[in-house]
């Protein structure tokens, strides 16, 4: 390849093979180029990219800025945004950025982006869902084991000065149901079946055709819920899946089963889950996501779930591992570079020797209208 940041190896390769660490990490200075130039803005709480990547983009006529969450973006007028879940790209923000052509969600999910508003304005939306799949699957397995063995209760007992042996249950050989059929589901199915001998069924809420992979079978939602000892939610949040697990679904689950959510809080009716935990129908819940995240103080329901004796809760950290940060950022910037500098040859048509890890969310709706939002002299392929 003619440029340093791109690496088109398959998702199955190790993180180190997919993307070299982007070091040294530096805050980029907010020195704005002429208005006609292309500008890429990375919005992230840590707001760091490497000086090497910055120079690479400058050589291609693109300024790369990194700013913390909350920075007024209308003053920067980016051609492309790379965001985490902490940055909400809503209709109002899109309307204030007439030069915005591309938004990339660095990671999986896209519920923080108003894709419909973006589509109406001709803004292309992408995400990089596969890179953090092993980390999210690992967290799902961790929560499964912690809930099954009642790890939090046992640890709390010991810390309080007691030596009470809290009985738990094994996960080996149990029935695992996965709600979701994407990369996280496939990683988890392999991890659970090969590592713990679990029997695995997978349900796709979108109804799309999928290959459940070795050691797993497809199932309807109700059949999966009634069969599973552990139900893990990995599907994306959208209008179709919001509230997917409500009181009816919880009642359908096998008595004394375990619910794990490593996807999005809006997928589960939290009040119904709290009631199911209180009655004992649901034995335990492992929650990495909540309906009202980052809200302090917690809502009464969130506080009750976090402090429930039969839950293990984490603050949406399933995909937050040190090894993946540089790889996810690199994949996002690779996609932006291809779109702004190469006309989207790889991302949109996959002409490379191997698939890229970014996927378009609204290409059918937007088509090539996103190119019309770029400065006049950069609308055509360089």
Tab-separated table of C-alpha atoms in Angstrom:
chain	number	residue	atom	x	y	z
A	1	UNK	CA	0.000	0.000	0.000
A	2	UNK	CA	1.193	3.496	-0.711
A	3	UNK	CA	0.208	4.965	2.620
A	4	UNK	CA	1.184	3.930	6.115
A	5	UNK	CA	-2.059	3.764	8.063
A	6	UNK	CA	-3.916	1.213	5.899
A	7	UNK	CA	-3.842	-2.474	6.732
A	8	UNK	CA	-6.546	-4.636	5.163
A	9	UNK	CA	-6.003	-7.853	7.043
A	10	UNK	CA	-9.004	-9.876	8.084
A	11	UNK	CA	-10.813	-9.366	11.348
A	12	UNK	CA	-9.718	-12.776	12.572
A	13	UNK	CA	-6.098	-11.653	12.783
A	14	UNK	CA	-4.745	-10.466	16.102
A	15	UNK	CA	-5.149	-6.850	17.087
A	16	UNK	CA	-1.423	-6.257	16.876
A	17	UNK	CA	-1.411	-7.589	13.322
A	18	UNK	CA	-4.359	-5.441	12.297
A	19	UNK	CA	-2.993	-2.142	13.495
A	20	UNK	CA	0.345	-1.007	14.921
A	21	UNK	CA	0.034	1.146	17.990
A	22	UNK	CA	-0.395	4.789	17.084
A	23	UNK	CA	2.388	6.268	19.215
A	24	UNK	CA	3.539	8.684	20.444
A	25	UNK	CA	0.148	10.034	21.537
A	26	UNK	CA	-0.200	13.779	21.274
A	27	UNK	CA	-2.963	16.351	21.478
A	28	UNK	CA	-3.237	17.977	18.091
A	29	UNK	CA	-3.120	21.779	17.986
A	30	UNK	CA	-6.249	23.609	16.882
A	31	UNK	CA	-4.636	25.486	14.005
A	32	UNK	CA	-7.266	25.710	11.285
A	33	UNK	CA	-6.368	25.543	7.581
A	34	UNK	CA	-8.094	27.540	4.841
A	35	UNK	CA	-11.859	27.058	4.703
A	36	UNK	CA	-11.727	25.066	1.445
A	37	UNK	CA	-9.450	22.355	2.871
A	38	UNK	CA	-10.746	19.037	4.180
A	39	UNK	CA	-10.824	18.646	7.931
A	40	UNK	CA	-11.292	15.449	9.960
A	41	UNK	CA	-12.208	15.833	13.624
A	42	UNK	CA	-11.843	12.995	16.127
A	43	UNK	CA	-14.142	13.532	19.119
A	44	UNK	CA	-13.151	11.420	22.089
A	45	UNK	CA	-12.799	11.913	25.856
A	46	UNK	CA	-9.045	11.232	25.550
A	47	UNK	CA	-8.807	13.071	22.190
A	48	UNK	CA	-5.452	11.710	21.092
A	49	UNK	CA	-4.012	10.565	17.774
A	50	UNK	CA	-0.417	10.114	16.725
A	51	UNK	CA	1.691	12.826	15.144
A	52	UNK	CA	2.695	10.318	12.444
A	53	UNK	CA	-0.914	9.877	11.350
A	54	UNK	CA	-1.471	13.624	11.520
A	55	UNK	CA	1.434	14.222	9.117
A	56	UNK	CA	0.183	11.464	6.817
A	57	UNK	CA	-3.196	13.166	6.482
A	58	UNK	CA	-1.542	16.549	5.977
A	59	UNK	CA	0.455	15.082	3.086
A	60	UNK	CA	-2.866	14.173	1.475
A	61	UNK	CA	-4.313	17.651	1.971
A	62	UNK	CA	-6.418	16.834	5.021
A	63	UNK	CA	-6.105	18.400	8.453
A	64	UNK	CA	-6.659	15.988	11.338
A	65	UNK	CA	-7.800	17.390	14.687
A	66	UNK	CA	-8.534	15.615	17.951
A	67	UNK	CA	-10.829	17.351	20.413
A	68	UNK	CA	-12.487	16.289	23.681
A	69	UNK	CA	-16.191	15.582	23.956
A	70	UNK	CA	-18.168	18.804	24.311
A	71	UNK	CA	-16.028	20.885	21.952
A	72	UNK	CA	-18.226	23.201	19.789
A	73	UNK	CA	-18.000	21.463	16.423
A	74	UNK	CA	-19.775	24.173	14.435
A	75	UNK	CA	-16.669	26.324	14.837
A	76	UNK	CA	-14.507	23.624	13.232
A	77	UNK	CA	-16.815	22.716	10.306
A	78	UNK	CA	-15.388	19.212	9.722
A	79	UNK	CA	-15.737	17.274	6.500
A	80	UNK	CA	-15.649	14.061	8.546
A	81	UNK	CA	-16.288	13.193	12.172
A	82	UNK	CA	-14.909	10.187	14.058
A	83	UNK	CA	-16.862	9.770	17.293
A	84	UNK	CA	-17.305	7.493	20.261
A	85	UNK	CA	-20.609	6.913	22.050
A	86	UNK	CA	-19.985	9.972	24.242
A	87	UNK	CA	-20.550	12.289	21.246
A	88	UNK	CA	-24.189	12.520	20.155
A	89	UNK	CA	-24.552	13.356	16.470
A	90	UNK	CA	-28.167	14.472	16.349
A	91	UNK	CA	-30.273	16.350	13.823
A	92	UNK	CA	-29.371	19.718	15.326
A	93	UNK	CA	-25.633	19.086	15.124
A	94	UNK	CA	-25.857	17.771	11.556
A	95	UNK	CA	-27.797	20.880	10.517
A	96	UNK	CA	-25.047	23.086	11.966
A	97	UNK	CA	-22.336	21.355	9.903
A	98	UNK	CA	-23.039	21.994	6.203
A	99	UNK	CA	-19.579	20.729	5.228
A	100	UNK	CA	-20.000	17.404	7.030
A	101	UNK	CA	-19.942	14.507	4.564
A	102	UNK	CA	-18.971	11.474	6.673
A	103	UNK	CA	-19.556	10.316	10.265
A	104	UNK	CA	-17.740	7.248	11.573
A	105	UNK	CA	-18.701	5.663	14.864
A	106	UNK	CA	-15.415	4.255	16.155
A	107	UNK	CA	-16.667	0.941	17.454
A	108	UNK	CA	-19.906	-1.012	17.282
A	109	UNK	CA	-23.401	0.392	17.490
A	110	UNK	CA	-24.652	3.686	16.148
A	111	UNK	CA	-27.477	4.700	18.491
A	112	UNK	CA	-25.622	7.957	19.282
A	113	UNK	CA	-25.973	8.976	15.601
A	114	UNK	CA	-29.259	10.111	14.051
A	115	UNK	CA	-28.815	8.049	10.893
A	116	UNK	CA	-32.146	9.162	9.458
A	117	UNK	CA	-31.262	12.857	9.799
A	118	UNK	CA	-27.837	12.158	8.318
A	119	UNK	CA	-29.385	10.314	5.382
A	120	UNK	CA	-31.766	13.188	4.683
A	121	UNK	CA	-28.822	15.602	4.512
A	122	UNK	CA	-26.642	13.282	2.430
A	123	UNK	CA	-24.169	12.471	5.215
A	124	UNK	CA	-22.654	8.982	5.008
A	125	UNK	CA	-22.583	7.032	8.289
A	126	UNK	CA	-20.206	4.172	9.084
A	127	UNK	CA	-19.068	2.139	12.062
A	128	UNK	CA	-16.368	-0.438	12.817
A	129	UNK	CA	-18.312	-3.234	14.518
A	130	UNK	CA	-15.954	-6.194	14.297
A	131	UNK	CA	-12.787	-5.014	15.985
A	132	UNK	CA	-14.015	-5.018	19.576
A	133	UNK	CA	-16.059	-8.212	19.197
A	134	UNK	CA	-13.558	-10.451	21.053
A	135	UNK	CA	-13.420	-7.997	23.967
A	136	UNK	CA	-17.214	-7.706	24.226
A	137	UNK	CA	-17.629	-11.474	23.986
A	138	UNK	CA	-15.031	-11.891	26.717
A	139	UNK	CA	-16.960	-9.484	28.966
A	140	UNK	CA	-20.161	-11.401	28.303
A	141	UNK	CA	-18.448	-14.627	29.328
A	142	UNK	CA	-16.977	-12.930	32.385
A	143	UNK	CA	-20.405	-11.694	33.521
A	144	UNK	CA	-21.870	-15.131	32.864
A	145	UNK	CA	-19.305	-16.789	35.108
A	146	UNK	CA	-19.557	-14.093	37.787
A	147	UNK	CA	-23.340	-14.415	37.952
A	148	UNK	CA	-23.314	-18.216	37.865
A	149	UNK	CA	-20.747	-18.501	40.652
A	150	UNK	CA	-22.221	-15.523	42.577
A	151	UNK	CA	-18.781	-14.008	42.622
A	152	UNK	CA	-19.824	-10.554	43.821
A	153	UNK	CA	-21.789	-11.931	46.786
A	154	UNK	CA	-18.908	-14.215	47.790
A	155	UNK	CA	-16.366	-11.385	47.556
A	156	UNK	CA	-18.618	-8.981	49.484
A	157	UNK	CA	-19.112	-11.565	52.225
A	158	UNK	CA	-15.383	-12.020	52.661
A	159	UNK	CA	-14.724	-8.272	52.661
A	160	UNK	CA	-17.309	-7.825	55.399
A	161	UNK	CA	-15.306	-10.164	57.619
A	162	UNK	CA	-17.413	-13.284	57.105
A	163	UNK	CA	-16.326	-16.663	55.805
A	164	UNK	CA	-19.690	-17.642	54.355
A	165	UNK	CA	-19.391	-20.030	51.455
A	166	UNK	CA	-21.853	-18.663	48.904
A	167	UNK	CA	-22.991	-21.549	46.666
A	168	UNK	CA	-22.932	-20.991	42.935
A	169	UNK	CA	-23.533	-22.936	39.733
A	170	UNK	CA	-21.211	-24.165	37.014
A	171	UNK	CA	-21.407	-22.854	33.460
A	172	UNK	CA	-19.823	-25.901	31.846
A	173	UNK	CA	-22.326	-27.754	29.700
A	174	UNK	CA	-25.152	-25.280	30.265
A	175	UNK	CA	-27.507	-23.902	27.582
A	176	UNK	CA	-26.498	-20.481	26.263
A	177	UNK	CA	-28.882	-18.378	24.191
A	178	UNK	CA	-27.497	-15.379	22.293
A	179	UNK	CA	-29.857	-12.651	21.097
A	180	UNK	CA	-27.981	-11.131	18.174
A	181	UNK	CA	-26.187	-12.611	15.176
A	182	UNK	CA	-23.263	-10.269	14.555
A	183	UNK	CA	-19.553	-10.569	15.217
A	184	UNK	CA	-19.931	-10.495	19.030
A	185	UNK	CA	-22.420	-13.349	18.900
A	186	UNK	CA	-20.107	-15.459	16.750
A	187	UNK	CA	-17.106	-14.801	19.003
A	188	UNK	CA	-19.129	-15.624	22.111
A	189	UNK	CA	-20.559	-18.798	20.601
A	190	UNK	CA	-17.065	-20.107	19.888
A	191	UNK	CA	-15.754	-19.043	23.291
A	192	UNK	CA	-18.628	-20.695	25.157
A	193	UNK	CA	-18.860	-23.893	23.124
A	194	UNK	CA	-15.148	-24.614	22.755
A	195	UNK	CA	-14.016	-23.268	26.131
A	196	UNK	CA	-16.888	-24.345	28.376
A	197	UNK	CA	-18.748	-27.003	26.422
A	198	UNK	CA	-21.902	-24.895	26.445
A	199	UNK	CA	-24.725	-25.670	24.039
A	200	UNK	CA	-25.455	-22.553	22.018
A	201	UNK	CA	-28.496	-21.220	20.193
A	202	UNK	CA	-28.602	-17.868	18.396
A	203	UNK	CA	-31.538	-15.640	17.481
A	204	UNK	CA	-31.360	-12.767	14.993
A	205	UNK	CA	-33.862	-10.021	15.952
A	206	UNK	CA	-33.444	-8.457	12.504
A	207	UNK	CA	-34.586	-11.649	10.780
A	208	UNK	CA	-31.577	-11.609	8.477
A	209	UNK	CA	-29.991	-14.817	7.252
A	210	UNK	CA	-26.832	-15.738	9.125
A	211	UNK	CA	-24.465	-18.620	9.684
A	212	UNK	CA	-24.572	-19.559	13.387
A	213	UNK	CA	-21.160	-21.164	13.028
A	214	UNK	CA	-19.749	-24.331	14.501
A	215	UNK	CA	-21.389	-25.564	17.674
A	216	UNK	CA	-24.467	-23.296	17.433
A	217	UNK	CA	-27.964	-23.475	15.966
A	218	UNK	CA	-30.528	-20.836	15.014
A	219	UNK	CA	-33.704	-20.406	17.081
A	220	UNK	CA	-36.776	-18.221	17.454
A	221	UNK	CA	-36.685	-15.772	20.340
A	222	UNK	CA	-39.328	-17.542	22.447
A	223	UNK	CA	-37.746	-20.963	21.950
A	224	UNK	CA	-34.328	-19.580	22.847
A	225	UNK	CA	-35.616	-17.880	26.008
A	226	UNK	CA	-37.449	-20.964	27.256
A	227	UNK	CA	-34.452	-23.232	26.545
A	228	UNK	CA	-31.517	-21.192	27.857
A	229	UNK	CA	-29.862	-21.283	31.255
A	230	UNK	CA	-28.117	-18.044	30.295
A	231	UNK	CA	-29.388	-15.429	27.827
A	232	UNK	CA	-26.863	-12.939	26.454
A	233	UNK	CA	-27.982	-9.865	24.507
A	234	UNK	CA	-25.547	-8.650	21.840
A	235	UNK	CA	-27.839	-7.110	19.203
A	236	UNK	CA	-27.843	-3.462	18.142
A	237	UNK	CA	-30.387	-0.935	19.409
A	238	UNK	CA	-32.817	0.510	16.877
A	239	UNK	CA	-36.533	1.187	16.548
A	240	UNK	CA	-37.213	-2.501	15.967
A	241	UNK	CA	-35.235	-3.834	18.932
A	242	UNK	CA	-35.928	-1.161	21.571
A	243	UNK	CA	-37.582	-2.856	24.553
A	244	UNK	CA	-36.933	-6.278	23.008
A	245	UNK	CA	-36.710	-7.942	26.430
A	246	UNK	CA	-39.819	-6.867	28.346
A	247	UNK	CA	-41.889	-8.486	31.093
A	248	UNK	CA	-43.326	-11.048	28.648
A	249	UNK	CA	-39.884	-12.175	27.466
A	250	UNK	CA	-38.571	-12.329	31.029
A	251	UNK	CA	-41.515	-14.517	32.035
A	252	UNK	CA	-40.802	-16.747	29.029
A	253	UNK	CA	-37.247	-17.342	30.231
A	254	UNK	CA	-36.495	-20.521	32.136
A	255	UNK	CA	-37.021	-20.050	35.903
A	256	UNK	CA	-33.769	-19.190	37.726
A	257	UNK	CA	-31.977	-18.381	34.488
A	258	UNK	CA	-29.455	-15.564	34.032
A	259	UNK	CA	-29.692	-12.488	31.808
A	260	UNK	CA	-26.553	-10.769	30.456
A	261	UNK	CA	-26.633	-7.482	28.514
A	262	UNK	CA	-23.446	-6.284	26.793
A	263	UNK	CA	-25.238	-4.403	24.008
A	264	UNK	CA	-27.425	-1.370	24.854
A	265	UNK	CA	-29.566	-0.537	27.866
A	266	UNK	CA	-32.636	0.329	25.798
A	267	UNK	CA	-32.980	-3.296	24.730
A	268	UNK	CA	-34.212	-4.342	28.183
A	269	UNK	CA	-37.182	-3.085	30.192
A	270	UNK	CA	-35.220	-2.363	33.357
A	271	UNK	CA	-38.257	-2.052	35.642
A	272	UNK	CA	-39.483	-5.454	34.475
A	273	UNK	CA	-36.015	-6.922	35.010
A	274	UNK	CA	-35.856	-5.500	38.529
A	275	UNK	CA	-39.217	-7.082	39.358
A	276	UNK	CA	-38.094	-10.417	37.910
A	277	UNK	CA	-34.949	-10.301	40.040
A	278	UNK	CA	-36.958	-9.424	43.149
A	279	UNK	CA	-39.349	-12.340	42.643
A	280	UNK	CA	-36.446	-14.712	41.954
A	281	UNK	CA	-37.699	-15.791	38.522
A	282	UNK	CA	-34.485	-14.344	37.085
A	283	UNK	CA	-31.676	-15.685	39.243
A	284	UNK	CA	-29.116	-13.017	38.346
A	285	UNK	CA	-28.258	-10.357	35.783
A	286	UNK	CA	-24.936	-9.165	34.441
A	287	UNK	CA	-25.313	-5.650	33.044
A	288	UNK	CA	-22.719	-3.612	31.197
A	289	UNK	CA	-25.265	-1.166	29.746
A	290	UNK	CA	-28.157	0.846	31.143
A	291	UNK	CA	-31.029	2.960	29.875
A	292	UNK	CA	-29.700	6.177	31.435
A	293	UNK	CA	-25.944	5.951	31.206
A	294	UNK	CA	-23.581	8.609	32.574
A	295	UNK	CA	-26.446	10.126	34.583
A	296	UNK	CA	-25.338	10.978	38.106
A	297	UNK	CA	-27.011	10.538	40.483
A	298	UNK	CA	-28.481	7.311	39.130
A	299	UNK	CA	-32.169	7.024	38.367
A	300	UNK	CA	-34.033	4.996	41.015
A	301	UNK	CA	-34.241	1.969	38.693
A	302	UNK	CA	-30.537	2.099	37.761
A	303	UNK	CA	-29.558	2.482	41.413
A	304	UNK	CA	-31.735	-0.475	42.394
A	305	UNK	CA	-30.188	-2.657	39.689
A	306	UNK	CA	-26.617	-1.638	40.491
A	307	UNK	CA	-27.107	-2.373	44.195
A	308	UNK	CA	-29.207	-5.510	43.827
A	309	UNK	CA	-27.654	-8.533	45.568
A	310	UNK	CA	-28.093	-10.656	42.441
A	311	UNK	CA	-26.541	-8.392	39.816
A	312	UNK	CA	-23.014	-7.797	38.589
A	313	UNK	CA	-22.816	-4.391	36.910
A	314	UNK	CA	-20.113	-2.549	34.983
A	315	UNK	CA	-20.158	0.965	33.415
A	316	UNK	CA	-20.305	0.053	29.688
A	317	UNK	CA	-16.713	-1.155	29.518
A	318	UNK	CA	-17.119	-4.364	27.512
A	319	UNK	CA	-15.322	-2.925	24.495
A	320	UNK	CA	-12.952	-0.695	26.456
A	321	UNK	CA	-9.632	-2.500	26.507
A	322	UNK	CA	-6.205	-0.975	26.057
A	323	UNK	CA	-5.265	-3.275	23.187
A	324	UNK	CA	-8.155	-2.177	20.966
A	325	UNK	CA	-8.124	1.626	21.207
A	326	UNK	CA	-5.470	2.215	18.528
A	327	UNK	CA	-6.918	-0.466	16.225
A	328	UNK	CA	-10.443	0.980	16.332
A	329	UNK	CA	-9.179	4.503	15.706
A	330	UNK	CA	-6.992	3.289	12.853
A	331	UNK	CA	-9.880	1.474	11.168
A	332	UNK	CA	-12.026	4.585	11.455
A	333	UNK	CA	-9.354	6.853	9.992
A	334	UNK	CA	-8.621	4.344	7.218
A	335	UNK	CA	-12.273	4.544	6.190
A	336	UNK	CA	-12.273	8.342	6.309
A	337	UNK	CA	-9.079	8.516	4.246
A	338	UNK	CA	-10.482	6.187	1.621
A	339	UNK	CA	-13.678	8.222	1.326
A	340	UNK	CA	-12.134	11.684	1.283
A	341	UNK	CA	-8.974	10.960	-0.675
A	342	UNK	CA	-9.742	7.903	-2.810
A	343	UNK	CA	-13.416	8.388	-3.581
A	344	UNK	CA	-14.435	5.408	-1.449
A	345	UNK	CA	-12.874	2.775	-3.717
A	346	UNK	CA	-12.283	0.344	-0.854
A	347	UNK	CA	-14.960	1.151	1.711
A	348	UNK	CA	-17.816	1.423	-0.771
A	349	UNK	CA	-16.845	-1.234	-3.308
A	350	UNK	CA	-14.316	-3.372	-1.398
A	351	UNK	CA	-11.856	-3.485	-4.262
A	352	UNK	CA	-8.997	-4.352	-1.942
A	353	UNK	CA	-7.550	-7.856	-1.689
A	354	UNK	CA	-9.331	-8.401	1.624
A	355	UNK	CA	-12.419	-6.878	3.311
A	356	UNK	CA	-12.128	-3.678	5.303
A	357	UNK	CA	-13.533	-3.518	8.816
A	358	UNK	CA	-15.694	-0.417	8.374
A	359	UNK	CA	-19.280	-0.842	7.235
A	360	UNK	CA	-21.685	1.724	5.771
A	361	UNK	CA	-25.001	2.136	7.561
A	362	UNK	CA	-26.912	4.234	5.032
A	363	UNK	CA	-25.214	3.859	1.652
A	364	UNK	CA	-28.465	2.853	-0.046
A	365	UNK	CA	-30.204	6.001	1.193
A	366	UNK	CA	-27.320	8.418	0.589
A	367	UNK	CA	-25.640	7.035	-2.515
A	368	UNK	CA	-22.973	9.490	-3.654
A	369	UNK	CA	-24.721	12.610	-2.326
A	370	UNK	CA	-22.126	12.825	0.465
A	371	UNK	CA	-19.515	13.923	-2.084
A	372	UNK	CA	-21.539	17.027	-2.901
A	373	UNK	CA	-20.960	18.300	0.641
A	374	UNK	CA	-17.181	18.392	0.190
A	375	UNK	CA	-15.316	21.534	-0.927
A	376	UNK	CA	-15.633	22.012	-4.693
A	377	UNK	CA	-12.028	21.211	-5.536
A	378	UNK	CA	-12.114	17.931	-3.545
A	379	UNK	CA	-15.343	16.439	-4.915
A	380	UNK	CA	-13.555	14.320	-7.463
A	381	UNK	CA	-11.093	11.519	-6.923
A	382	UNK	CA	-7.528	12.736	-6.522
